[in-house]
Short mmCIF file of C-alpha atoms and ligand atoms in Angstrom, two decimals:
data_model
loop_
_atom_site.label_atom_id
_atom_site.label_comp_id
_atom_site.label_asym_id
_atom_site.label_seq_id
_atom_site.Cartn_x
_atom_site.Cartn_y
_atom_site.Cartn_z
CA MET X 164 17.68 -3.68 -34.65
CA THR X 165 20.99 -5.57 -33.50
CA ALA X 166 21.81 -6.34 -29.92
CA SER X 167 24.18 -3.97 -28.17
CA ALA X 168 27.74 -4.92 -28.41
CA VAL X 169 28.10 -3.22 -24.79
CA ARG X 170 27.98 -6.02 -22.26
CA LEU X 171 27.30 -4.87 -18.66
CA GLU X 172 27.89 -6.94 -15.61
CA LEU X 173 24.93 -7.21 -13.10
CA LYS X 174 27.48 -7.12 -10.37
CA ASP X 175 28.60 -3.58 -11.42
CA LEU X 176 25.20 -2.38 -11.34
CA HIS X 177 23.49 -1.23 -8.17
CA GLY X 178 23.11 -4.14 -5.62
CA SER X 179 19.14 -4.15 -5.43
CA LEU X 180 19.17 -5.35 -8.98
CA SER X 181 20.68 -8.66 -7.80
CA ASP X 182 18.39 -8.73 -4.69
CA PRO X 183 15.47 -11.40 -5.05
CA LEU X 184 13.50 -8.79 -3.34
CA LEU X 185 13.23 -6.71 -6.62
CA ASP X 186 12.39 -9.65 -8.52
CA SER X 187 9.56 -11.04 -6.67
CA MET X 188 6.93 -8.85 -8.34
CA ASN X 189 8.31 -9.78 -11.87
CA PHE X 190 8.10 -13.45 -10.85
CA LEU X 191 4.50 -13.23 -9.73
CA ASN X 192 3.63 -11.12 -12.65
CA GLU X 193 5.38 -13.77 -14.93
CA ILE X 194 3.62 -16.72 -13.46
CA VAL X 195 0.14 -14.90 -13.54
CA SER X 196 0.79 -14.08 -17.29
CA ARG X 197 1.66 -17.76 -18.01
CA HIS X 198 -1.60 -19.00 -16.36
CA ARG X 199 -4.28 -16.65 -17.44
CA GLU X 200 -6.85 -19.32 -17.43
CA ALA X 201 -6.22 -20.05 -13.55
CA ILE X 202 -8.31 -18.65 -10.91
CA SER X 203 -6.13 -16.24 -9.04
CA PHE X 204 -5.87 -15.21 -5.47
CA ALA X 205 -2.58 -13.66 -6.14
CA PRO X 206 -2.76 -10.00 -7.01
CA GLY X 207 -3.88 -7.38 -4.43
CA ARG X 208 -5.22 -5.10 -7.17
CA PRO X 209 -8.66 -3.91 -7.31
CA TYR X 210 -11.63 -5.88 -9.21
CA ASP X 211 -11.54 -4.89 -12.72
CA GLY X 212 -15.43 -4.82 -12.87
CA LEU X 213 -15.53 -1.90 -10.36
CA LEU X 214 -13.62 0.22 -12.98
CA ASP X 215 -15.70 2.04 -15.42
CA PRO X 216 -13.66 4.27 -18.04
CA ALA X 217 -16.75 6.52 -18.28
CA VAL X 218 -15.87 8.19 -15.13
CA ILE X 219 -12.57 9.67 -16.41
CA ALA X 220 -14.34 12.22 -18.84
CA ASP X 221 -17.00 12.92 -16.21
CA TYR X 222 -14.32 13.65 -13.42
CA LEU X 223 -12.21 15.76 -15.74
CA THR X 224 -15.20 17.87 -16.65
CA ALA X 225 -16.34 17.95 -12.98
CA TYR X 226 -12.70 19.43 -11.97
CA VAL X 227 -12.72 22.10 -14.84
CA ASP X 228 -16.22 23.15 -13.87
CA HIS X 229 -14.90 23.50 -10.25
CA LEU X 230 -11.95 25.49 -11.17
CA ARG X 231 -14.16 27.81 -13.29
CA ASP X 232 -17.28 28.04 -11.17
CA HIS X 233 -15.79 27.65 -7.51
CA ALA X 234 -12.23 28.82 -7.93
CA GLY X 235 -12.89 31.63 -10.36
CA TYR X 236 -10.04 30.60 -12.87
CA SER X 237 -10.03 32.04 -16.36
CA PRO X 238 -9.88 29.59 -19.51
CA ASP X 239 -6.11 30.67 -19.69
CA GLN X 240 -5.44 29.62 -16.03
CA ILE X 241 -7.31 26.35 -16.51
CA ARG X 242 -5.40 25.48 -19.67
CA VAL X 243 -2.04 26.09 -17.75
CA GLN X 244 -3.38 24.34 -14.66
CA LEU X 245 -4.24 21.06 -16.81
CA MET X 246 -1.53 21.27 -19.45
CA GLN X 247 1.61 22.85 -18.30
CA TYR X 248 4.29 21.82 -15.79
CA GLY X 249 2.99 22.32 -12.52
CA PRO X 250 3.95 22.79 -8.77
CA ALA X 251 5.98 19.82 -7.38
CA GLY X 252 3.51 19.73 -4.35
CA GLY X 253 0.34 19.09 -6.61
CA ILE X 254 -2.62 21.08 -7.72
CA ILE X 255 -5.38 19.16 -5.76
CA ARG X 256 -3.82 19.59 -2.22
CA ASP X 257 -6.68 21.72 -0.90
CA LEU X 258 -9.33 18.89 -2.03
CA LEU X 259 -7.23 16.28 -0.33
CA ALA X 260 -6.87 18.38 2.90
CA ARG X 261 -10.74 18.69 2.81
CA THR X 262 -11.29 14.91 2.17
CA VAL X 263 -8.93 13.81 4.94
CA THR X 264 -10.61 16.02 7.47
CA ASN X 265 -13.99 14.73 6.31
CA ASP X 266 -13.05 11.16 6.18
CA GLU X 267 -10.37 10.59 8.69
CA ASN X 268 -10.84 13.57 11.07
CA ILE X 269 -7.15 14.57 10.06
CA HIS X 270 -6.55 18.18 10.18
CA ALA X 271 -3.35 19.34 8.16
CA PRO X 272 -2.97 22.34 6.04
CA ALA X 273 -3.09 22.01 2.16
CA ASP X 274 0.61 23.00 2.05
CA ALA X 275 1.65 19.97 4.26
CA PHE X 276 0.55 17.69 1.40
CA VAL X 277 2.66 16.45 -1.66
CA VAL X 278 0.62 14.74 -4.26
CA THR X 279 2.66 11.77 -5.38
CA VAL X 280 2.69 9.16 -8.24
CA GLY X 281 0.93 6.68 -6.12
CA ALA X 282 1.79 5.99 -2.41
CA GLN X 283 4.87 4.37 -3.76
CA GLU X 284 6.59 7.56 -4.86
CA GLY X 285 5.51 8.88 -1.38
CA MET X 286 7.70 6.05 0.22
CA LEU X 287 10.69 6.96 -1.76
CA LEU X 288 10.49 10.68 -1.02
CA VAL X 289 10.04 10.10 2.65
CA LEU X 290 12.84 7.54 2.86
CA ARG X 291 15.12 9.75 0.70
CA ALA X 292 14.46 12.82 3.09
CA LEU X 293 14.76 10.93 6.42
CA CYS X 294 17.60 8.71 5.92
CA ALA X 295 20.83 10.92 5.85
CA GLY X 296 23.70 8.53 6.61
CA SER X 297 24.49 4.80 6.10
CA THR X 298 23.32 3.88 9.51
CA ASP X 299 19.95 5.40 9.40
CA ALA X 300 17.37 2.64 9.45
CA LEU X 301 13.84 2.05 8.90
CA LEU X 302 12.02 -0.22 11.30
CA ALA X 303 9.16 -2.27 9.49
CA PRO X 304 7.00 -5.15 10.33
CA SER X 305 7.89 -8.69 9.29
CA PRO X 306 6.07 -9.83 7.22
CA CYS X 307 6.23 -6.60 5.19
CA TYR X 308 4.65 -4.81 2.13
CA VAL X 309 7.46 -5.20 -0.54
CA GLY X 310 6.82 -1.73 -1.93
CA ILE X 311 8.59 -0.30 1.27
CA SER X 312 11.37 -2.94 1.66
CA GLY X 313 12.17 -2.51 -1.95
CA ALA X 314 12.29 1.15 -1.94
CA ALA X 315 14.45 1.09 1.23
CA ARG X 316 16.81 -1.26 -0.71
CA LEU X 317 17.04 1.14 -3.76
CA PHE X 318 18.58 3.70 -1.32
CA ASP X 319 20.74 1.19 0.72
CA ILE X 320 18.60 1.97 3.73
CA PRO X 321 18.88 -0.88 6.40
CA VAL X 322 15.51 -2.35 7.04
CA VAL X 323 15.15 -3.71 10.88
CA SER X 324 12.57 -6.18 11.11
CA VAL X 325 9.84 -5.91 13.95
CA PRO X 326 8.19 -9.11 14.19
CA GLU X 327 4.22 -8.91 13.87
CA SER X 328 2.29 -11.09 16.15
CA ASP X 329 -1.44 -12.17 15.48
CA LEU X 330 -2.43 -8.90 16.98
CA GLY X 331 -0.32 -6.98 14.44
CA MET X 332 2.71 -4.87 15.37
CA GLU X 333 3.08 -4.52 19.26
CA ALA X 334 4.82 -1.50 20.99
CA ASP X 335 7.15 -3.87 22.96
CA ALA X 336 8.46 -5.37 19.87
CA VAL X 337 9.14 -1.87 18.32
CA VAL X 338 11.04 -0.72 21.46
CA GLY X 339 13.20 -4.01 21.45
CA ALA X 340 13.80 -3.66 17.80
CA ALA X 341 14.71 -0.13 18.19
CA ARG X 342 17.11 -0.68 21.08
CA ALA X 343 18.71 -3.79 19.47
CA ALA X 344 19.40 -1.82 16.19
CA ARG X 345 21.07 1.00 18.17
CA ARG X 346 23.27 -1.61 19.87
CA ARG X 347 24.32 -2.67 16.43
CA GLY X 348 25.27 1.03 15.60
CA LEU X 349 22.14 1.65 13.51
CA ARG X 350 20.12 5.03 14.04
CA PRO X 351 16.38 4.03 13.81
CA ARG X 352 14.66 7.01 12.10
CA ALA X 353 11.21 5.67 11.53
CA LEU X 354 8.61 2.91 11.85
CA TYR X 355 6.76 1.94 8.87
CA ILE X 356 3.22 0.45 9.38
CA VAL X 357 -0.11 -0.35 7.74
CA PRO X 358 -2.46 -0.19 10.78
CA ASP X 359 -5.58 -1.37 8.90
CA PHE X 360 -5.97 -4.73 7.09
CA ALA X 361 -2.16 -4.79 6.43
CA ASN X 362 -0.62 -6.06 3.28
CA PRO X 363 0.17 -9.07 3.47
CA SER X 364 -0.95 -10.23 7.04
CA GLY X 365 -4.53 -8.89 6.88
CA VAL X 366 -4.18 -7.73 10.51
CA SER X 367 -5.48 -4.59 11.94
CA LEU X 368 -4.41 -2.65 15.11
CA THR X 369 -6.90 -1.76 17.94
CA THR X 370 -7.16 1.85 19.09
CA GLU X 371 -5.38 0.80 22.18
CA ALA X 372 -2.34 -0.66 20.21
CA ARG X 373 -2.23 2.55 18.06
CA ARG X 374 -1.86 4.70 20.98
CA ALA X 375 0.71 2.42 22.43
CA LEU X 376 2.66 2.61 19.24
CA LEU X 377 2.49 6.55 19.37
CA ALA X 378 3.69 6.44 22.94
CA ALA X 379 6.56 3.82 21.89
CA ALA X 380 7.53 6.12 19.00
CA ALA X 381 7.85 9.07 21.26
CA ASP X 382 9.92 7.12 23.85
CA GLU X 383 12.29 5.94 21.13
CA ASP X 384 12.31 9.19 18.95
CA LEU X 385 10.88 7.66 15.89
CA LEU X 386 8.76 9.21 13.22
CA ILE X 387 6.01 6.98 12.11
CA LEU X 388 5.19 6.14 8.39
CA GLU X 389 1.47 5.36 8.37
CA ASP X 390 0.49 3.66 5.05
CA ASN X 391 -3.27 3.25 4.79
CA PRO X 392 -4.61 2.10 1.44
CA TYR X 393 -7.11 -0.18 2.85
CA GLY X 394 -8.55 1.70 5.83
CA LEU X 395 -11.98 2.18 4.30
CA PHE X 396 -12.68 -1.59 3.48
CA ARG X 397 -14.00 -2.80 6.78
CA ALA X 398 -15.95 -6.10 6.56
CA ASP X 399 -18.77 -5.00 8.99
CA ASP X 400 -20.55 -1.70 9.68
CA GLY X 401 -18.58 -1.27 13.28
CA PRO X 402 -16.58 1.86 13.76
CA CYS X 403 -13.20 2.02 12.11
CA PRO X 404 -10.47 2.81 14.63
CA PRO X 405 -9.04 6.19 14.13
CA THR X 406 -5.77 6.55 11.96
CA LEU X 407 -2.42 7.06 13.94
CA LYS X 408 -2.28 10.45 12.17
CA ALA X 409 -5.66 11.35 13.80
CA LEU X 410 -4.47 10.35 17.16
CA ASP X 411 -1.14 12.00 16.86
CA ASP X 412 -0.81 15.31 18.77
CA ALA X 413 2.96 15.42 18.57
CA GLY X 414 3.49 15.56 14.88
CA ARG X 415 5.13 12.16 14.79
CA VAL X 416 3.09 10.62 11.83
CA ILE X 417 3.87 11.04 8.36
CA TYR X 418 0.77 9.71 6.53
CA LEU X 419 0.92 8.13 3.11
CA GLY X 420 -2.56 8.03 1.15
CA SER X 421 -3.37 6.13 -1.98
CA LEU X 422 -6.08 6.73 -4.29
CA ALA X 423 -5.40 3.43 -5.96
CA LYS X 424 -8.06 1.24 -4.13
CA THR X 425 -10.64 3.99 -3.67
CA GLY X 426 -10.25 5.83 -6.89
CA PHE X 427 -8.32 3.62 -9.54
CA PRO X 428 -4.76 2.70 -9.66
CA GLY X 429 -4.21 3.70 -13.38
CA ALA X 430 -4.45 7.36 -12.20
CA ARG X 431 -1.40 6.79 -10.04
CA ILE X 432 -2.48 9.18 -7.49
CA GLY X 433 -1.23 9.08 -3.95
CA TYR X 434 -0.10 11.84 -1.44
CA VAL X 435 2.02 12.18 1.72
CA ILE X 436 0.97 14.54 4.57
CA ALA X 437 4.27 15.83 6.18
CA ASP X 438 3.43 18.59 8.61
CA GLN X 439 6.57 18.28 10.61
CA ARG X 440 8.48 21.52 11.03
CA VAL X 441 12.19 21.45 9.68
CA CYS X 442 14.56 24.01 11.02
CA ASP X 443 17.57 25.03 8.91
CA SER X 444 20.92 26.22 10.16
CA ALA X 445 19.87 29.70 10.24
CA GLY X 446 16.78 28.92 12.37
CA ARG X 447 14.28 29.33 9.52
CA PHE X 448 11.51 26.69 9.45
CA THR X 449 9.89 25.01 6.48
CA LEU X 450 7.41 21.93 6.57
CA LEU X 451 8.88 18.61 5.72
CA ALA X 452 6.38 18.60 2.77
CA ASP X 453 8.46 21.56 1.19
CA GLU X 454 11.54 19.56 1.49
CA LEU X 455 9.91 16.51 -0.03
CA THR X 456 8.88 18.68 -2.99
CA LYS X 457 12.63 19.44 -3.56
CA ILE X 458 13.28 15.74 -3.95
CA LYS X 459 10.12 15.30 -6.23
CA SER X 460 11.41 18.02 -8.60
CA MET X 461 14.45 15.94 -9.30
CA THR X 462 12.32 12.73 -9.87
CA THR X 463 8.85 13.07 -11.39
CA VAL X 464 8.97 16.88 -11.50
CA ASN X 465 5.28 16.91 -10.65
CA THR X 466 2.50 14.39 -10.68
CA SER X 467 0.61 14.43 -13.96
CA PRO X 468 -1.89 17.24 -13.77
CA ILE X 469 -4.42 15.36 -15.99
CA SER X 470 -4.40 12.56 -13.46
CA GLN X 471 -4.66 14.97 -10.59
CA ALA X 472 -7.53 16.70 -12.29
CA VAL X 473 -9.57 13.21 -12.88
CA VAL X 474 -9.07 12.53 -9.13
CA GLY X 475 -9.80 16.17 -8.19
CA GLY X 476 -13.12 15.71 -10.13
CA LEU X 477 -13.81 12.47 -8.17
CA LEU X 478 -13.46 14.52 -4.99
CA VAL X 479 -15.50 17.43 -6.03
CA ARG X 480 -18.22 14.86 -7.41
CA HIS X 481 -18.46 13.41 -3.87
CA ASP X 482 -18.15 16.40 -1.84
CA CYS X 483 -14.72 15.57 -0.87
CA ARG X 484 -15.86 12.47 0.75
CA ILE X 485 -14.11 9.41 -0.46
CA ARG X 486 -15.75 7.27 1.91
CA ALA X 487 -19.11 7.78 0.71
CA ALA X 488 -17.84 7.65 -2.89
CA SER X 489 -16.30 4.22 -2.22
CA LYS X 490 -19.63 2.57 -0.92
CA ALA X 491 -20.00 0.11 -4.03
CA ALA X 492 -16.12 -0.83 -3.58
CA VAL X 493 -16.59 -1.44 0.17
CA GLU X 494 -19.68 -3.49 -0.43
CA PHE X 495 -17.92 -5.65 -3.11
CA TYR X 496 -14.71 -6.40 -1.18
CA ARG X 497 -16.84 -7.02 2.04
CA ALA X 498 -18.88 -9.65 0.28
CA ASN X 499 -15.97 -11.11 -1.63
CA LEU X 500 -13.82 -11.43 1.70
CA ARG X 501 -16.81 -13.14 3.40
CA ARG X 502 -17.35 -15.36 0.38
CA MET X 503 -13.60 -16.39 0.66
CA LEU X 504 -13.56 -17.21 4.21
CA ASP X 505 -16.82 -19.02 3.97
CA ALA X 506 -15.56 -21.04 1.20
CA LEU X 507 -12.30 -21.96 3.17
CA ASP X 508 -14.39 -23.03 6.00
CA ARG X 509 -16.44 -25.27 3.64
CA HIS X 510 -13.51 -26.61 1.36
CA PHE X 511 -10.61 -27.29 3.78
CA PRO X 512 -10.73 -30.46 6.05
CA ALA X 513 -10.22 -29.88 9.66
CA GLY X 514 -7.39 -31.60 11.47
CA GLN X 515 -4.95 -31.72 8.82
CA GLY X 516 -2.82 -28.79 9.72
CA PHE X 517 -4.53 -26.13 7.71
CA ARG X 518 -5.01 -22.71 9.51
CA TRP X 519 -6.02 -19.10 8.39
CA ASN X 520 -6.77 -15.71 9.86
CA ARG X 521 -9.93 -13.92 9.60
CA PRO X 522 -9.19 -10.36 8.99
CA GLU X 523 -12.01 -7.79 9.74
CA GLY X 524 -11.69 -6.40 6.30
CA GLY X 525 -9.29 -5.37 3.41
CA PHE X 526 -8.11 -7.68 0.90
CA PHE X 527 -5.82 -10.25 2.35
CA VAL X 528 -6.07 -13.50 4.36
CA VAL X 529 -2.81 -15.56 5.32
CA MET X 530 -3.04 -19.39 5.43
CA THR X 531 -0.68 -21.66 6.95
CA VAL X 532 -0.16 -25.19 5.54
CA PRO X 533 1.76 -28.19 6.33
CA PHE X 534 4.05 -28.08 3.25
CA GLU X 535 6.64 -25.75 1.80
CA ALA X 536 4.49 -22.91 -0.16
CA ASP X 537 7.42 -21.86 -2.46
CA GLU X 538 7.70 -21.05 -5.98
CA ASP X 539 7.87 -24.86 -7.05
CA ALA X 540 4.64 -25.45 -5.28
CA LEU X 541 2.83 -22.60 -6.87
CA GLU X 542 3.94 -23.76 -10.32
CA ARG X 543 2.41 -27.16 -9.49
CA SER X 544 -0.66 -25.34 -8.06
CA ALA X 545 -1.06 -23.27 -11.31
CA ARG X 546 -0.33 -26.16 -13.81
CA GLN X 547 -2.15 -28.97 -12.12
CA HIS X 548 -4.97 -27.08 -10.45
CA GLN X 549 -5.34 -23.80 -12.11
CA VAL X 550 -5.30 -21.59 -8.91
CA LEU X 551 -2.81 -19.03 -7.95
CA TRP X 552 -1.75 -17.44 -4.61
CA THR X 553 1.28 -15.74 -3.27
CA PRO X 554 4.11 -17.39 -1.38
CA MET X 555 4.29 -15.48 1.90
CA ARG X 556 8.05 -16.01 1.92
CA HIS X 557 8.30 -12.93 -0.40
CA PHE X 558 7.24 -10.67 2.33
CA PHE X 559 9.80 -11.74 4.77
CA THR X 560 13.31 -10.10 4.35
CA GLY X 561 15.14 -12.15 7.08
CA GLY X 562 13.58 -15.67 6.26
CA GLY X 563 10.20 -16.82 7.29
CA GLY X 564 6.67 -17.58 6.08
CA ALA X 565 7.82 -20.99 4.26
CA ARG X 566 4.71 -22.70 5.07
CA GLN X 567 2.28 -19.87 4.40
CA LEU X 568 0.57 -18.22 1.53
CA ARG X 569 -1.36 -15.03 0.93
CA LEU X 570 -4.75 -15.11 -0.48
CA SER X 571 -6.29 -11.86 -1.91
CA CYS X 572 -9.90 -11.70 -2.48
CA SER X 573 -9.88 -8.36 -4.22
CA ALA X 574 -9.31 -9.22 -8.07
CA VAL X 575 -11.50 -12.47 -8.15
CA PRO X 576 -14.82 -12.38 -9.77
CA PRO X 577 -17.42 -13.34 -6.98
CA GLY X 578 -18.80 -16.16 -9.12
CA LEU X 579 -15.23 -17.87 -9.14
CA VAL X 580 -14.39 -17.70 -5.56
CA ASP X 581 -15.82 -20.69 -4.44
CA GLU X 582 -14.36 -22.87 -7.29
CA GLY X 583 -11.15 -21.22 -6.67
CA VAL X 584 -11.07 -22.21 -3.15
CA ARG X 585 -12.02 -25.89 -3.96
CA ARG X 586 -9.26 -25.98 -6.31
CA LEU X 587 -6.86 -24.59 -3.79
CA ALA X 588 -8.04 -27.23 -1.21
CA ALA X 589 -7.50 -29.98 -3.75
CA PHE X 590 -3.94 -28.71 -4.42
CA ALA X 591 -3.12 -28.19 -0.62
CA VAL X 592 -4.42 -31.63 0.09
CA ALA X 593 -2.46 -33.17 -2.63
CA GLU X 594 0.73 -31.52 -1.27
CA SER X 595 0.33 -32.46 2.37
C1 PLP B 185 0.27 -1.48 1.71
C2 PLP B 185 0.30 -0.93 0.49
N1 PLP B 185 0.82 0.35 0.34
C3 PLP B 185 0.95 1.05 -0.82
C4 PLP B 185 0.32 0.38 -1.97
C5 PLP B 185 0.45 0.94 -3.23
O1 PLP B 185 -0.18 2.11 -3.47
P1 PLP B 185 0.10 3.04 -4.89
O2 PLP B 185 -0.56 2.21 -5.90
O3 PLP B 185 -0.82 4.18 -4.46
O4 PLP B 185 1.41 3.37 -5.07
C6 PLP B 185 -0.11 -0.82 -1.80
C7 PLP B 185 -0.56 -1.58 -3.04
O5 PLP B 185 -0.73 -2.64 -3.31
C8 PLP B 185 -0.18 -1.53 -0.69
O6 PLP B 185 -0.55 -2.87 -0.62
#
């Protein structure tokens, strides 16, 4: 095949395509693929060893059995459910609704759910629906998960950074950022937040901080987009603080769920809980979820029913209790995080300007170092020391994080954590 004679100019394509933000994932994937022998603290993906392909057939069977034996489906109905185009809202909404009630004490009707292609699609649907004009803005923490800042960039939605402290996102900072944005002519619509073991900072909010954020959102008339892929992965047996959605009695929180870390990412199943009421010009009400399904019908049409069926089977098999179903994963990540923190204590010399936080769970630790932790440093780390990490600057849209790196404990085989941290310390000392 010959190369096309048509030449496109990047400058004529959508501005997001020239934005380094959208390149950051490619850059990391590229460096990881060039250094496959390295020990990698870079990716925030689940540990391969927790994934067993045998469950796919088992879960599919469990879901079909459930349809036949509990929902009373005929063989024809089962065929259509699994193999035809399906409703844009999804086919496992009732199971998801029961699951979040059991696990998170969230009470929302099944028709307030939209089953999405990962939480990522949920972000796109919600941003598209909420931001109508060019001044409608999203408030987001700095540092921030690139999935949401990238999604906003695709729609040309301005992102207003709310600086995160060691305690996470604080209500005063949200109020300050919302008011400053209004003075600049923007209309802040929503606040994006990962309240548990955030990506990238690892920080979690106390229950009081969550209540304060809900109050600030009410004062500033903001919706809250709560993204919660890591909430179950607490490092100790202490109680998990309630989700913002569970605390919300005013309907301000739109909840983004993901089965990527508690099920498996290849299923690409996430969901949005959008139980807010939307009123049209004739005074008729719908749910925000109904509006999101209109957008979804023009993007992915519906989330693969096969994937939904597999995840549906996972839920059925575990009596709609994903917390109980994830026990082995919780134990694994808990032990690996502890292993990584212990190894940092052991291998990094004191008094040389190395600092790191001690998250109470999740996948991520942020380390501050006395040198520029940029792409060139990462390349040297990979080539000379065979260890990978993520430069924190990828997560700051307005600059920042130059001397910080994100370490993820999730994908590293337990037996390699100590050696990886030893290599990291050798690299960091050599750079300092
Ligand atoms: C904060 C956060 N939200 C959402 C996601 C993505 O979820 P999904 O795979 O369901 O699209 C991730 C994945 O790394 C994440 O870290």
